[in-house]
mmCIF file of C-alpha atoms in Angstrom:
data_model
loop_
_atom_site.group_PDB
_atom_site.id
_atom_site.type_symbol
_atom_site.label_atom_id
_atom_site.label_comp_id
_atom_site.label_asym_id
_atom_site.label_seq_id
_atom_site.Cartn_x
_atom_site.Cartn_y
_atom_site.Cartn_z
ATOM 1 C CA MET A 2 11.225 -76.445 -4.790
ATOM 2 C CA SER A 3 13.375 -75.743 -1.892
ATOM 3 C CA ARG A 4 16.858 -74.701 -2.005
ATOM 4 C CA ARG A 5 19.464 -76.115 0.381
ATOM 5 C CA ARG A 6 21.454 -73.994 2.284
ATOM 6 C CA SER A 7 25.334 -74.450 2.591
ATOM 7 C CA PRO A 8 26.615 -75.500 6.005
ATOM 8 C CA ARG A 9 27.988 -72.403 6.455
ATOM 9 C CA ALA A 10 24.775 -70.714 6.281
ATOM 10 C CA GLN A 11 23.306 -73.361 8.662
ATOM 11 C CA ALA A 12 25.727 -72.515 11.177
ATOM 12 C CA SER A 13 23.295 -71.309 14.493
ATOM 13 C CA ILE A 14 23.680 -68.049 15.907
ATOM 14 C CA PRO A 15 23.831 -68.324 19.596
ATOM 15 C CA PRO A 16 20.765 -66.985 21.459
ATOM 16 C CA LEU A 17 20.739 -63.429 22.427
ATOM 17 C CA ASN A 18 21.376 -62.935 26.256
ATOM 18 C CA PRO A 19 19.251 -60.007 27.231
ATOM 19 C CA ALA A 20 21.545 -58.507 30.380
ATOM 20 C CA GLU A 21 24.751 -58.993 28.052
ATOM 21 C CA ALA A 22 22.771 -57.359 25.387
ATOM 22 C CA ALA A 23 21.863 -54.481 27.693
ATOM 23 C CA ALA A 24 25.465 -54.264 29.582
ATOM 24 C CA ASP A 25 26.803 -54.063 25.837
ATOM 25 C CA LEU A 26 24.641 -51.142 25.061
ATOM 26 C CA VAL A 27 25.291 -49.206 28.304
ATOM 27 C CA ARG A 28 28.890 -49.532 27.491
ATOM 28 C CA ALA A 29 28.504 -48.397 23.972
ATOM 29 C CA MET A 30 26.659 -45.447 24.959
ATOM 30 C CA ALA A 31 29.031 -44.420 27.553
ATOM 31 C CA ASP A 32 32.077 -44.833 25.262
ATOM 32 C CA ASP A 33 30.088 -42.450 22.804
ATOM 33 C CA ARG A 34 29.558 -45.068 20.260
ATOM 34 C CA LEU A 35 26.402 -45.486 19.637
ATOM 35 C CA ILE A 36 24.222 -44.059 17.081
ATOM 36 C CA VAL A 37 20.411 -44.319 16.090
ATOM 37 C CA LEU A 38 18.529 -44.701 13.089
ATOM 38 C CA VAL A 39 15.269 -43.067 13.131
ATOM 39 C CA GLY A 40 12.757 -44.620 10.409
ATOM 40 C CA SER A 41 9.544 -43.445 9.266
ATOM 41 C CA GLY A 42 7.590 -45.535 11.830
ATOM 42 C CA ALA A 43 8.746 -43.393 14.606
ATOM 43 C CA SER A 44 6.472 -40.822 13.187
ATOM 44 C CA ALA A 45 3.684 -42.524 12.709
ATOM 45 C CA THR A 46 0.429 -42.384 15.190
ATOM 46 C CA THR A 47 1.007 -44.450 18.329
ATOM 47 C CA HIS A 48 -0.675 -45.894 21.205
ATOM 48 C CA ASP A 49 0.041 -46.718 24.840
ATOM 49 C CA ALA A 50 -2.470 -47.796 27.580
ATOM 50 C CA SER A 51 -3.648 -44.489 28.205
ATOM 51 C CA ARG A 52 -3.884 -42.573 24.683
ATOM 52 C CA GLU A 53 -3.487 -42.092 21.300
ATOM 53 C CA TYR A 54 -0.493 -40.042 19.966
ATOM 54 C CA PRO A 55 -1.108 -38.564 16.561
ATOM 55 C CA GLY A 56 1.505 -39.215 14.486
ATOM 56 C CA LEU A 57 2.008 -38.685 10.502
ATOM 57 C CA PRO A 58 1.026 -40.935 7.366
ATOM 58 C CA SER A 59 2.930 -43.585 6.344
ATOM 59 C CA PRO A 60 5.206 -43.932 3.007
ATOM 60 C CA SER A 61 2.481 -46.138 1.620
ATOM 61 C CA GLU A 62 -0.283 -43.675 2.487
ATOM 62 C CA PHE A 63 1.794 -40.684 0.386
ATOM 63 C CA VAL A 64 1.896 -43.212 -2.512
ATOM 64 C CA ARG A 65 -1.849 -43.634 -2.447
ATOM 65 C CA SER A 66 -2.366 -39.865 -2.075
ATOM 66 C CA THR A 67 -0.067 -38.813 -4.534
ATOM 67 C CA ALA A 68 -1.440 -41.380 -6.803
ATOM 68 C CA ALA A 69 -4.870 -39.978 -6.534
ATOM 69 C CA LYS A 70 -4.029 -36.660 -7.391
ATOM 70 C CA LEU A 71 -1.555 -37.413 -10.535
ATOM 71 C CA SER A 72 -2.792 -40.178 -12.466
ATOM 72 C CA TRP A 73 0.359 -40.758 -13.901
ATOM 73 C CA ILE A 74 1.798 -42.096 -10.453
ATOM 74 C CA PRO A 75 0.797 -45.752 -10.377
ATOM 75 C CA SER A 76 -0.534 -46.674 -6.654
ATOM 76 C CA ASP A 77 1.403 -50.038 -6.223
ATOM 77 C CA ILE A 78 4.895 -49.035 -6.235
ATOM 78 C CA PRO A 79 7.322 -48.199 -3.651
ATOM 79 C CA PHE A 80 7.679 -44.832 -2.004
ATOM 80 C CA SER A 81 11.433 -44.429 -3.534
ATOM 81 C CA ASP A 82 10.001 -45.046 -7.014
ATOM 82 C CA VAL A 83 7.309 -42.505 -6.437
ATOM 83 C CA CYS A 84 10.121 -39.987 -5.542
ATOM 84 C CA ASP A 85 12.101 -40.857 -8.683
ATOM 85 C CA LEU A 86 9.120 -40.587 -10.790
ATOM 86 C CA LEU A 87 8.315 -36.923 -9.265
ATOM 87 C CA LEU A 88 11.661 -36.121 -9.462
ATOM 88 C CA ALA A 89 12.119 -36.893 -13.245
ATOM 89 C CA ARG A 90 8.937 -35.314 -14.170
ATOM 90 C CA LEU A 91 8.632 -32.149 -11.966
ATOM 91 C CA GLY A 92 12.132 -31.666 -10.625
ATOM 92 C CA ARG A 93 13.750 -31.347 -7.272
ATOM 93 C CA THR A 94 11.579 -27.923 -6.001
ATOM 94 C CA ASP A 95 8.205 -29.461 -6.873
ATOM 95 C CA LEU A 96 9.185 -32.858 -5.325
ATOM 96 C CA GLU A 97 10.338 -31.082 -2.271
ATOM 97 C CA ASN A 98 7.462 -28.818 -2.023
ATOM 98 C CA LEU A 99 4.872 -31.826 -2.231
ATOM 99 C CA LEU A 100 6.775 -33.627 0.207
ATOM 100 C CA LEU A 101 6.406 -30.641 2.688
ATOM 101 C CA GLU A 102 3.067 -30.193 1.830
ATOM 102 C CA TYR A 103 2.426 -33.891 3.145
ATOM 103 C CA TYR A 104 5.048 -33.987 5.899
ATOM 104 C CA ARG A 105 5.331 -30.597 7.316
ATOM 105 C CA VAL A 106 3.597 -30.437 10.427
ATOM 106 C CA PRO A 107 3.027 -26.693 12.436
ATOM 107 C CA GLU A 108 5.482 -26.403 15.324
ATOM 108 C CA THR A 109 2.425 -26.611 17.857
ATOM 109 C CA PHE A 110 2.377 -30.555 16.771
ATOM 110 C CA GLU A 111 3.840 -32.442 19.348
ATOM 111 C CA PRO A 112 6.557 -34.765 18.397
ATOM 112 C CA PRO A 113 5.736 -38.795 19.383
ATOM 113 C CA PRO A 114 6.772 -40.140 22.595
ATOM 114 C CA SER A 115 9.490 -41.949 20.637
ATOM 115 C CA HIS A 116 11.531 -38.942 19.118
ATOM 116 C CA ARG A 117 11.357 -37.403 22.901
ATOM 117 C CA LEU A 118 13.249 -40.457 24.185
ATOM 118 C CA LEU A 119 15.438 -41.041 21.631
ATOM 119 C CA ALA A 120 16.337 -37.277 22.069
ATOM 120 C CA TRP A 121 16.862 -37.559 25.819
ATOM 121 C CA LEU A 122 19.122 -40.675 25.367
ATOM 122 C CA PRO A 123 22.906 -39.541 24.903
ATOM 123 C CA PHE A 124 23.258 -40.927 21.531
ATOM 124 C CA SER A 125 26.529 -40.031 19.385
ATOM 125 C CA ALA A 126 24.375 -39.515 16.139
ATOM 126 C CA TYR A 127 20.927 -39.221 15.164
ATOM 127 C CA ILE A 128 20.254 -40.263 11.642
ATOM 128 C CA THR A 129 17.122 -40.088 9.603
ATOM 129 C CA SER A 130 15.489 -39.846 6.231
ATOM 130 C CA ASN A 131 12.045 -38.690 7.351
ATOM 131 C CA TYR A 132 10.924 -35.575 6.205
ATOM 132 C CA ASP A 133 9.733 -34.136 9.174
ATOM 133 C CA GLN A 134 11.510 -32.501 12.024
ATOM 134 C CA PHE A 135 10.390 -34.447 14.954
ATOM 135 C CA ILE A 136 13.804 -35.279 16.008
ATOM 136 C CA GLU A 137 15.081 -32.152 15.380
ATOM 137 C CA ARG A 138 12.713 -30.217 17.555
ATOM 138 C CA SER A 139 13.172 -33.012 19.952
ATOM 139 C CA LEU A 140 16.935 -32.825 20.131
ATOM 140 C CA ASP A 141 16.245 -28.894 20.384
ATOM 141 C CA ARG A 142 14.032 -29.296 23.438
ATOM 142 C CA GLU A 143 17.113 -31.131 25.233
ATOM 143 C CA LYS A 144 19.324 -28.280 24.375
ATOM 144 C CA ARG A 145 21.134 -30.370 21.805
ATOM 145 C CA LYS A 146 22.156 -29.212 18.564
ATOM 146 C CA PRO A 147 20.937 -31.226 15.502
ATOM 147 C CA PHE A 148 23.270 -31.084 12.398
ATOM 148 C CA VAL A 149 21.151 -31.211 9.572
ATOM 149 C CA VAL A 150 22.317 -32.472 5.952
ATOM 150 C CA ILE A 151 20.174 -32.256 2.891
ATOM 151 C CA GLU A 152 21.539 -33.319 -0.135
ATOM 152 C CA ASN A 153 20.220 -34.517 -3.545
ATOM 153 C CA THR A 154 21.787 -37.975 -3.281
ATOM 154 C CA ASP A 155 19.865 -38.396 0.031
#
């Protein structure tokens, strides 16, 4: 059974003009009005034409690994649900320790190219929910001081 869309929902979105979009981004950056949201994909292993850049496990890999270690964690639920279960059963400290054990990397581990490029660009703010510190390290290397906020509601 297909659902009918309302006439309002059928309104077409004009095609993106790449030149105009690029000009809008340049203006927003120049006006200090552009922020970036860095997701977990930026920390994953990536490849270019010449090499592979090692990265960190994905959230789904964390879920599978945690489920293999802790029998009461289902392996087929979202990352956030796993974290909620761990928080409820183990507490905040143990949850943080488990995440840090999985995602903390030595200082000698080179941040992926995406983080270095993003830190080089003059965004007004960088927002990430990643547990790694790649964006912070990359900003430090560009002589830009990150402001880190960690709250229980994060």
